[in-house]
Structure formats: C-alpha cells, structure tokens
Coordinates of C-alpha atoms in Angstrom, one line a residue:
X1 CA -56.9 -21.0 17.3
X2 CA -54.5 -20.7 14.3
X3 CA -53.9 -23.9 12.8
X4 CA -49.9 -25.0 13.1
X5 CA -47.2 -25.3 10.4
X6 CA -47.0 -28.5 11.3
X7 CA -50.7 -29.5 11.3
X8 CA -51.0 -27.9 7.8
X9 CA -48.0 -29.7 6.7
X10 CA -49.7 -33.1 7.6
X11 CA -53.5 -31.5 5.7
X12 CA -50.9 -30.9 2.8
X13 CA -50.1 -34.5 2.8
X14 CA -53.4 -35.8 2.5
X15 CA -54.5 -33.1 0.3
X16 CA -51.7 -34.1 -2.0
X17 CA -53.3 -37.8 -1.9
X18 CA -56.3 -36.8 -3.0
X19 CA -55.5 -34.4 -5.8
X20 CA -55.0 -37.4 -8.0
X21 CA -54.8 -34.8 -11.3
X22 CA -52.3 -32.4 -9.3
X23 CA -53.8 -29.6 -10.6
X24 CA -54.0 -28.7 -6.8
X25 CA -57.9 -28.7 -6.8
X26 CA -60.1 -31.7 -5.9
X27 CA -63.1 -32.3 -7.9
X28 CA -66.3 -34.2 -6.8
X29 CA -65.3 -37.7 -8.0
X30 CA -61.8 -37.3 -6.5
X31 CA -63.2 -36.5 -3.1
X32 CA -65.4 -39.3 -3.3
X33 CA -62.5 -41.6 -4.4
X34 CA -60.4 -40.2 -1.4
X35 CA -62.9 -41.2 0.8
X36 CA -63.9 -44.5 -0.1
X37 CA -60.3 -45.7 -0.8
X38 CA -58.0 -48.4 0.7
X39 CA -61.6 -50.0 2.0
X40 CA -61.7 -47.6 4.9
X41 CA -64.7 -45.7 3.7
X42 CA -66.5 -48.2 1.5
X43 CA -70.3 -47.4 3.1
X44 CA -70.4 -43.7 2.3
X45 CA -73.3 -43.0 -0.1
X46 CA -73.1 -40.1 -3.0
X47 CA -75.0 -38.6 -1.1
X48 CA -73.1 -38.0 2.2
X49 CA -69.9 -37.1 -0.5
X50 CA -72.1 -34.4 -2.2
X51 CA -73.1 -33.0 0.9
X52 CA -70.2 -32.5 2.6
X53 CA -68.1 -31.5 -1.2
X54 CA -71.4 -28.5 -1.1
X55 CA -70.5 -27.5 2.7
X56 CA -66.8 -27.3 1.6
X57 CA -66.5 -25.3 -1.2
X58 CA -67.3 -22.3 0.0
X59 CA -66.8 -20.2 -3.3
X60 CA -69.1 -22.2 -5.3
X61 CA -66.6 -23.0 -8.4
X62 CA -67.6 -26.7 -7.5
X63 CA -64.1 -27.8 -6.7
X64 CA -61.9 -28.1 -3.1
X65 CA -58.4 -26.0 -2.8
X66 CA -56.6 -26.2 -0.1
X67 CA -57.9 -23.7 2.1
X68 CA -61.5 -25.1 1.5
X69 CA -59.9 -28.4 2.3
X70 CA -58.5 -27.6 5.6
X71 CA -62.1 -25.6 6.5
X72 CA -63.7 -29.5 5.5
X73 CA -61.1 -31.0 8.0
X74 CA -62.0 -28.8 11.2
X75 CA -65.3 -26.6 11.0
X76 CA -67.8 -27.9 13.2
X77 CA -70.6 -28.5 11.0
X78 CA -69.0 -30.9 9.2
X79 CA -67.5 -32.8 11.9
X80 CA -70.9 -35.2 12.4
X81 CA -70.7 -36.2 8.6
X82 CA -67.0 -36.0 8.2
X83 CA -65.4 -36.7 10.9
X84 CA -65.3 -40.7 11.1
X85 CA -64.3 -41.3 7.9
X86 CA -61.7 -38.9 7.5
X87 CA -60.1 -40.1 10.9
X88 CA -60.0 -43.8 9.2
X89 CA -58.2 -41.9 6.2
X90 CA -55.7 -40.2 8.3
X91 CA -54.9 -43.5 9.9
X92 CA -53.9 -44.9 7.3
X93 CA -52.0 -42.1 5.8
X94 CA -50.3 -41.1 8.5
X95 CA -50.1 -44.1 10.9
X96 CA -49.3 -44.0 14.5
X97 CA -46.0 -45.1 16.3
X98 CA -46.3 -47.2 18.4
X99 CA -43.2 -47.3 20.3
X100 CA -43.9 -43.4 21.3
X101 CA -46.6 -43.5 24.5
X102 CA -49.8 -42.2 23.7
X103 CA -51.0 -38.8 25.8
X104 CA -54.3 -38.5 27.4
X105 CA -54.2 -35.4 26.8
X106 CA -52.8 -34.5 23.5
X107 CA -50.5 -31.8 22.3
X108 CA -52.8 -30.6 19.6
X109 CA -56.1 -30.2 19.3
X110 CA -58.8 -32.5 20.6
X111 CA -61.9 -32.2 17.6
X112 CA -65.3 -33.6 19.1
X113 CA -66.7 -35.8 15.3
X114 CA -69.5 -38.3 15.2
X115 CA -70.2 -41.3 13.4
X116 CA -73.1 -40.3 11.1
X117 CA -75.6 -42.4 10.0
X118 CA -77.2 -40.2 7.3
X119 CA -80.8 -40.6 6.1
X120 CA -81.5 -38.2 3.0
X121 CA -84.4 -37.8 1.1
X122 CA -84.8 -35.4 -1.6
X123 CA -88.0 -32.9 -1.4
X124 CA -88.3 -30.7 -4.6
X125 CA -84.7 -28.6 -4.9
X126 CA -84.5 -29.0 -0.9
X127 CA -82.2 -31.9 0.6
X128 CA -83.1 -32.9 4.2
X129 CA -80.4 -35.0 6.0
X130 CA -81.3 -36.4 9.5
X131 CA -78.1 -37.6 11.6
X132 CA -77.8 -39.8 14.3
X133 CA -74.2 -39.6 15.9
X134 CA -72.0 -41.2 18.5
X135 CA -69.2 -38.8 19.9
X136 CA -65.6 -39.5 19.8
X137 CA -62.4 -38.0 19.6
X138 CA -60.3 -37.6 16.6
X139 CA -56.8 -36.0 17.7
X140 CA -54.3 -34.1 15.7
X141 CA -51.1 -34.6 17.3
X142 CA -48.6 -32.3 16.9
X143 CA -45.8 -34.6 17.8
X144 CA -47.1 -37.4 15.2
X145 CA -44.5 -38.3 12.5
X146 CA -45.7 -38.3 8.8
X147 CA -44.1 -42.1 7.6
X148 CA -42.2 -41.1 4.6
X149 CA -42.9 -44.7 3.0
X150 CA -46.8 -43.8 3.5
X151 CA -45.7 -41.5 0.9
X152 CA -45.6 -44.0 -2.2
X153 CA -48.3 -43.7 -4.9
X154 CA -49.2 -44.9 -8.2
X155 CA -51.3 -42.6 -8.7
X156 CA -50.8 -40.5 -11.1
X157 CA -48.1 -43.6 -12.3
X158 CA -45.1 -43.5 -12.2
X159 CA -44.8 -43.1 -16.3
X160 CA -42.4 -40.1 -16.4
X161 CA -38.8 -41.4 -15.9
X162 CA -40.2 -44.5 -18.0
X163 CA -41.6 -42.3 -21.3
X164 CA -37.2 -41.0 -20.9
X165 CA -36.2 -44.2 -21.2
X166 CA -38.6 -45.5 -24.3
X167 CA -37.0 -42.2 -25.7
X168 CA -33.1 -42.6 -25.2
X169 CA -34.1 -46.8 -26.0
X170 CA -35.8 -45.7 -29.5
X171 CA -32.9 -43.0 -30.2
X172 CA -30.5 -45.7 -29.9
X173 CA -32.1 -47.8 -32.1
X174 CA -32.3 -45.0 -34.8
X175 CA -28.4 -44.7 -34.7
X176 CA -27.6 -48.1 -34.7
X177 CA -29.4 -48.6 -38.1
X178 CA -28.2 -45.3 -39.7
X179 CA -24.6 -45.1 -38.6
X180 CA -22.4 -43.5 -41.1
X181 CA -18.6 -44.1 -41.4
X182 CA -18.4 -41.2 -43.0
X183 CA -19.0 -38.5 -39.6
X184 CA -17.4 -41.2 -37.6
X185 CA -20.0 -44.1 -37.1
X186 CA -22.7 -42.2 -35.4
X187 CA -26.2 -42.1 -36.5
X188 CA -28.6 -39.7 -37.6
X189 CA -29.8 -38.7 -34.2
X190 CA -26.2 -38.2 -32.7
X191 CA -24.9 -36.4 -35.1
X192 CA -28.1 -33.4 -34.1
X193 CA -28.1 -34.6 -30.5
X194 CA -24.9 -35.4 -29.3
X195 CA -22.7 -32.9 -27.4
X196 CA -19.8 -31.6 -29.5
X197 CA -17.3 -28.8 -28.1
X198 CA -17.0 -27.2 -31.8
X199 CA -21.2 -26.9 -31.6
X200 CA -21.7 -25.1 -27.9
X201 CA -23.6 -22.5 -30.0
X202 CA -26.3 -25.4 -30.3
X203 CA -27.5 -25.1 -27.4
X204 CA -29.8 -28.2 -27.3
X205 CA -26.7 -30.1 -27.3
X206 CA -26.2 -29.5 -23.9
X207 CA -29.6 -31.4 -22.6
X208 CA -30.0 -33.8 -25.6
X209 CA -26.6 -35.4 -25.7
X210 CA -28.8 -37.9 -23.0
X211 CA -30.3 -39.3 -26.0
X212 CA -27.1 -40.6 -27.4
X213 CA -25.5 -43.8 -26.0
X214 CA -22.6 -45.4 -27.3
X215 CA -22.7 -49.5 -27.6
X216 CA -25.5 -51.5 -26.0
X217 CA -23.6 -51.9 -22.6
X218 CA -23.6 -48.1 -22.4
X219 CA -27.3 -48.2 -22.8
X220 CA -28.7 -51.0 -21.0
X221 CA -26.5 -49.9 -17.5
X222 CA -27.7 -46.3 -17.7
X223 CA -31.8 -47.2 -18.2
X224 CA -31.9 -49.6 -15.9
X225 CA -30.3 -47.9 -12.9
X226 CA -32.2 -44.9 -14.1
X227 CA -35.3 -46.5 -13.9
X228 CA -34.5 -48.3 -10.3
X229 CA -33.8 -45.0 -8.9
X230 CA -36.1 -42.7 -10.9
X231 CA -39.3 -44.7 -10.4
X232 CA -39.5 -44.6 -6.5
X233 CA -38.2 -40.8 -6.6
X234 CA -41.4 -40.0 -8.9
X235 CA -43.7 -42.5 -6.7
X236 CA -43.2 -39.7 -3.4
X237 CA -41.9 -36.7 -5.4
X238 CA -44.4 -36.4 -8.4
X239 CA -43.2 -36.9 -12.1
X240 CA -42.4 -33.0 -13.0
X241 CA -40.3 -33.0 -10.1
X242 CA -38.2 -35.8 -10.7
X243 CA -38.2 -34.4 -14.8
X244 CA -36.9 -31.4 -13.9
X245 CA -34.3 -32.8 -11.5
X246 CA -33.1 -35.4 -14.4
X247 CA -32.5 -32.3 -16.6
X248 CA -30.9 -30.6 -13.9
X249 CA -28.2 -33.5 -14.0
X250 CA -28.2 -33.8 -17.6
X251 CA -27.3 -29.8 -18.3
X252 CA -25.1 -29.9 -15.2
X253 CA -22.9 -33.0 -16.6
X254 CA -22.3 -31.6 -20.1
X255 CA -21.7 -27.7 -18.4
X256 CA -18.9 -29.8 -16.1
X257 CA -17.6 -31.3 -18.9
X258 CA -17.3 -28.5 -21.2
X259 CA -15.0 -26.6 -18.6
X260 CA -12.8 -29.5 -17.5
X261 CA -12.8 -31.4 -20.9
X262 CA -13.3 -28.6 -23.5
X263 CA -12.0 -30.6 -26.5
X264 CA -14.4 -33.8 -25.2
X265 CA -17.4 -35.2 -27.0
X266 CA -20.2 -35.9 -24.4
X267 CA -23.0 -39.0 -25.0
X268 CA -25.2 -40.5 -22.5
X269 CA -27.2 -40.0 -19.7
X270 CA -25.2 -40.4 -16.7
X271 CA -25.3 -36.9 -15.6
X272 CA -29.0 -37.7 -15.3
X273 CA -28.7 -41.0 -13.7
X274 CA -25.9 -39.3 -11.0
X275 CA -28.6 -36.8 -10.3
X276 CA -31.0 -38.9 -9.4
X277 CA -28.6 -40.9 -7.0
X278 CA -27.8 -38.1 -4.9
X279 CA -31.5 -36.8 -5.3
X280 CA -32.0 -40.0 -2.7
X281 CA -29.2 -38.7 -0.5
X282 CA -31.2 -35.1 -0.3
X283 CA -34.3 -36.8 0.1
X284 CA -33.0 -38.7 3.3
X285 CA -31.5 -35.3 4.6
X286 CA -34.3 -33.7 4.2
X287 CA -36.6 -36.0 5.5
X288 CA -34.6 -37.5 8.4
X289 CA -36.7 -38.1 10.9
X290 CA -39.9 -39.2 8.7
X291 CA -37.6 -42.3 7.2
X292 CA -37.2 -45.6 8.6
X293 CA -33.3 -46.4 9.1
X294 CA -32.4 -43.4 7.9
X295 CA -28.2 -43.6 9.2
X296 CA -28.5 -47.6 6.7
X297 CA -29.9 -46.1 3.7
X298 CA -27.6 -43.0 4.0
X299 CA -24.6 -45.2 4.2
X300 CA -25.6 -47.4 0.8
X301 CA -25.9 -44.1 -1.1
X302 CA -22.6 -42.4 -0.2
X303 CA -20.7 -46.1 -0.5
X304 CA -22.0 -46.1 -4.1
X305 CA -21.5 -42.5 -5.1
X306 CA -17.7 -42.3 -3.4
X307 CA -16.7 -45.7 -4.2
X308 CA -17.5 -44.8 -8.1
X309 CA -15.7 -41.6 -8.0
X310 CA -13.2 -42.7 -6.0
X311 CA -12.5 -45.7 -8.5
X312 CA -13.0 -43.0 -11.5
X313 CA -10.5 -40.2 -10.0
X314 CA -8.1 -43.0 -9.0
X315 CA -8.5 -44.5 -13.0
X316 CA -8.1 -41.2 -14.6
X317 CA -5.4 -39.4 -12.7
X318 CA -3.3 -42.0 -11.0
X319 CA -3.4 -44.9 -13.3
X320 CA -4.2 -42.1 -16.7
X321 CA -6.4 -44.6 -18.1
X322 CA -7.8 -43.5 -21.5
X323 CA -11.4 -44.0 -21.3
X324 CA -14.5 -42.8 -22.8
X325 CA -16.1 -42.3 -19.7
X326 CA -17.3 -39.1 -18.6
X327 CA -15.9 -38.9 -15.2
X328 CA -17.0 -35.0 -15.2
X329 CA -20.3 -35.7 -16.2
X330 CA -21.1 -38.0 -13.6
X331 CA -19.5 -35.3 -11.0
X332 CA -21.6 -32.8 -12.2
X333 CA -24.5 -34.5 -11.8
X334 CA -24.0 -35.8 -8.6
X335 CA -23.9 -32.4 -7.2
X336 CA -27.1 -30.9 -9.5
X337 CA -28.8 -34.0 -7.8
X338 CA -27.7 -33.1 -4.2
X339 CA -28.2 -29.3 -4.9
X340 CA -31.4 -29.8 -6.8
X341 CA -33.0 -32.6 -4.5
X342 CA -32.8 -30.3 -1.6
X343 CA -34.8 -27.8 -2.6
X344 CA -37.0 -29.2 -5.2
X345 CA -37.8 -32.6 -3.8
X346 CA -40.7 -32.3 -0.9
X347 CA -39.8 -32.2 2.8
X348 CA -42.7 -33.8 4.3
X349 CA -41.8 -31.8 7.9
X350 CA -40.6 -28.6 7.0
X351 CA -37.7 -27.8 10.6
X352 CA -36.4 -24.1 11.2
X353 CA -33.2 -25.6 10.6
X354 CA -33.5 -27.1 7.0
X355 CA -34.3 -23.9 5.1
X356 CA -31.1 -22.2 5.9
X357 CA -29.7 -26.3 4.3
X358 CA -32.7 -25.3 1.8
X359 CA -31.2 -21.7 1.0
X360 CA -27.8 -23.1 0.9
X361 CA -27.9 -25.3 -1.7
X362 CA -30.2 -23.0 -3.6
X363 CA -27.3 -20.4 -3.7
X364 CA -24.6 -22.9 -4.3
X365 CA -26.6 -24.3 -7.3
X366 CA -26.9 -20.9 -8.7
X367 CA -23.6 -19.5 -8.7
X368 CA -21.9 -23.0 -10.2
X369 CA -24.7 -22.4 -13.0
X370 CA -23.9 -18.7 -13.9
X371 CA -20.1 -19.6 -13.4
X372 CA -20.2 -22.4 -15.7
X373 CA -22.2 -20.4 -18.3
X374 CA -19.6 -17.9 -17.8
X375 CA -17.0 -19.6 -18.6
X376 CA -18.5 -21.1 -21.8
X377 CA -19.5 -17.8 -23.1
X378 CA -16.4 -15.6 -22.4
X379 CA -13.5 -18.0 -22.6
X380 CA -14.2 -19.2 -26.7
X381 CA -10.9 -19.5 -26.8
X382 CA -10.7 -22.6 -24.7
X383 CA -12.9 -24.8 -27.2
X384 CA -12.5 -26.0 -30.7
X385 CA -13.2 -23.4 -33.2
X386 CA -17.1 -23.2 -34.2
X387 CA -18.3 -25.5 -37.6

C-alpha cells in the first residue's frame, strides 16, 4: 500500500531531525546520534546501529536518503531491530494529543515491530545476530498532528542571523571611527555600502545598504529585534532559509524605496528586520493547525506590524513630519516577508488548499520584483543624475 502525503510529510520531519549536516543524507554517526538521543535510545549498541544503517542503504554509498529512510521506517525485516526504538523517537518528535480520543483501530497503518534484544558475535567477515522479540504495535496515524514547537532545534545552531548581526555591529564600528566631514560624516564603509539614488548602477547598494546604520539608537533597535525574531525563525526554518528571506526584505526595502523616494538615501536594516516579522505571520498561516494558539500569536504580529505603519503613514502624510525613517523600507519588507515566508518557510502539513495561498504569493512576489526593476531601469529620468 502506497505510503500517504501525509505519512511522508511526518518521515520528512524526522528525517529532517536527523540530518544534523542538512546535506539531506544521513551518515552512520548521525543515525546512531538520532537514535540514542533525548535518552530514549540510550541501550542501543554499535552494533544494532550498523546493522540496521547496512539493511538500509540499499545502494551501498554508505549513507541514508530519504527514500532509503522511509524503506528503514516500514520494511519488515527491519521492524524486530528497529521498530522499538524508532517508535520512542517518534514520540517524542511528534507527541500525541491528548485531548483527541484514541482509535482502536487506527486510521493508518498498524506495523507489527518487536523489542529486540540483539546478541551479535562476529565470525570471520560473517555477522550472526540472534533476536529475541516481544510484539507490539507501533501506529502511524494519519490524523496525528505534527507539534510545530517540537520543531525547535539547535542543531545545526542557530549562528546565521547572529554572524549578520556581528557584521552590521563591526560595520558600524568602522564608520564611526573613519567618518569624514568632507562626504557628509559617513565612514568608509557607507560611503561603498550605503544606498544612494545617484549610484543605482551599483548594484550592491541595493542589499548592502543593511550594513549601514546611522547613530547607535538606529543600531542597537534593529539587531536586537532582529535577533529576537530571526533566531527562532532559523531554529524551525534552517539558517539558508531565514538568510535568504532577510535578503529578500533587504532588496525589497531599498527597491520600494527607490520608486516612492527616488531622491532618498537608504541605511539600515529594517527592510530585513520587517521581513522577518511578517515571515512569523506566514509561518502561523501556513502552519495553522500544527501551532498552539494560533488566533493569540496572530493577533500580536498584526498589532505590531499595523500599529507601526499606521503610526508611520499617520507621521509622514497627516502630521508631514520630516524624518529620516524609511517608512518605504519597512513597507517593502513587510510584504517580501509575507510573500517570501509563504513559500519559502516549511509547511510542516502540506493542505490542498495552501498551494493555491502558496502559488499566490509566489506570483504576487514576482511581478512587484520585475515591476520594481522596471521602473528603476526604464524611468532614469526619475533619479538623480549618475556620479
């Protein structure tokens, strides 16, 4: 019988867990990390791990892909060794709830495993492994929720938002001891980095203008909130995800700003920091029914994002405050993070409904990108003339 979307989803999952290299194969010493982690699985020997990591890899290239993985998780011959301690594993992972009524007779699939206690003893080149067993039921329901708070790792850590921040930290430093009156008080670094209407053929400017901040209050709001929010994104979400959905902000800010403010210099990184804040909003969408209070959490975001740009709109239009705060920017990111999350974030429980959401923002994304571009390339005439 096939194996479900849904079933697969929840191997992915664990899979995921024990790819610690996320290079999407497992090796020996991750498997037997995987199984003997959290104190679930402490008793197997290396011996029971290389014997079932040999009946597993079917190809022989001494490592587990996914395919291999989900052949470990339900062929029959493995069940005796495997079974017992990868039903303590999934426990764990994937807990039960236990307000839903459990069915005597499950949905899914109902896999016959045994508790092995494995003797091996080692004969020339020939292994001999005698098993004694006691049956019981390991049952992959395909009405159990994955948790999406069983998600949260720190391993591989967390290190990617963190290495940004060092970066934009050290930057600042550089400028504040090289500022020059002469180009208007800026340092060395801003005066390559920083986003200047009259240098849009630079096009680094667009993406490095993140390294620039402007006064310590500047810098110390945007790397902590970025850090609050980017750290638990990258904990669930994997660091090159959450990199390339902080760029995705970043480009998406200065691209905003260049069409609504073509005469406006652009430092800072709260395009980046706006994308990560609606990234949590598209995370929640996407992941409704796996989060716990999902309506409470949705509420904080969208109080935050509306009451900002609500008190930014109502600053800069009503009252015509002259700032130097991006308002654009921080639009621009907002909906790069929205956009972006959707689609590049995981959904742990993939419904029919949410890839039509999933294609959606895909094509929205797309055509503000190439209409944005557009407008930068073909109307010069809009922008300070080119030094």
């Amino acid at each position: 019988m096939p194996t479900s979307e849904r079933t697969l989803s929840k191997y992915r999952s664990i899979f995921e867990q024990c790819d610690t290299d996320q290079n999407n194969l497992i090796c020996l010493a991750e498997l037997t990390a995987f199984l003997r982690s959290k104190g679930h699985t402490k008793d197997l020997s290396d011996e029971k791990v290389s014997y079932i990591f040999k009946l597993a890899n079917r190809d022989g290239d001494k490592t587990i892909n996914f395919d291999e993985f989900v052949y470990m998780l339900e062929h029959p011959d493995l069940q005796h060794l495997f079974g017992h301690y990868m039903n303590n594993y999934v426990n764990f992972l994937i807990p039960q709830q236990k307000e839903k009524p459990v069915r005597v007779v499950p949905k899914g699939r109902s896999i016959r495993v045994g508790y092995a206690k494995t003797a091996a003893t080692q004969v020339g080149f020939q292994r001999r492994i005698s098993i004694e067993s006691t049956e019981i039921s390991l049952f992959v329901k395909e009405d159990e929720d994955i948790v999406y708070g069983d998600q949260y790792t720190c391993c591989p850590p967390p290190l990617a938002i963190l290495l940004i921040t060092l970066l934009e930290l050290a930057f600042f430093i550089v400028d504040e001891s090289t500022e020059d009156p002469a180009v208007g008080d800026i340092g060395k670094t801003a005066q390559v980095f920083m986003y200047e209407p009259s240098k849009r053929h630079e096009a680094w400017r667009f993406l490095t203008y993140m390294f620039v901040h402007i006064g310590y209050l500047h810098i110390i709001v945007n790397l902590v909130i970025q850090v609050v929010l980017g750290v638990p994104l990258e904990m669930v979400h994997k660091w090159w995800r959450v990199l390339l959905l902080y760029f995705a902000g970043v480009i998406a800010g200065s691209l905003a700003t260049s069409i609504t403010d073509p005469r406006v210099r652009l430092a800072g990184a709260s395009g980046g920091v706006y994308c990560l804040l609606t990234a949590h909003i598209a995370t929640i969408i996407m992941n409704w029914s796996e989060m716990t209070l999902p309506f409470v959490q949705l509420a904080i975001y969208l109080i935050v994002v509306f009451g900002d740009l609500g008190s930014s709109i109502y600053n800069r239009y009503y009252l015509e405050t002259q700032d130097q705060v991006g308002y654009t920017a921080h639009l621009g990111g907002a909906v790069a993070g929205l956009l972006v999350g959707i689609y590049l974030l995981k959904n742990l429980n993939v419904k029919s409904c949410e890839r039509y959401v999933w294609w959606a923002a895909v094509i929205t994304y797309g055509v503000l990108m190439v209409t944005a571009i557009f407008l930068n390339v073909m109307l010069p005439h809009r922008y300070p003339a080119r030094v």
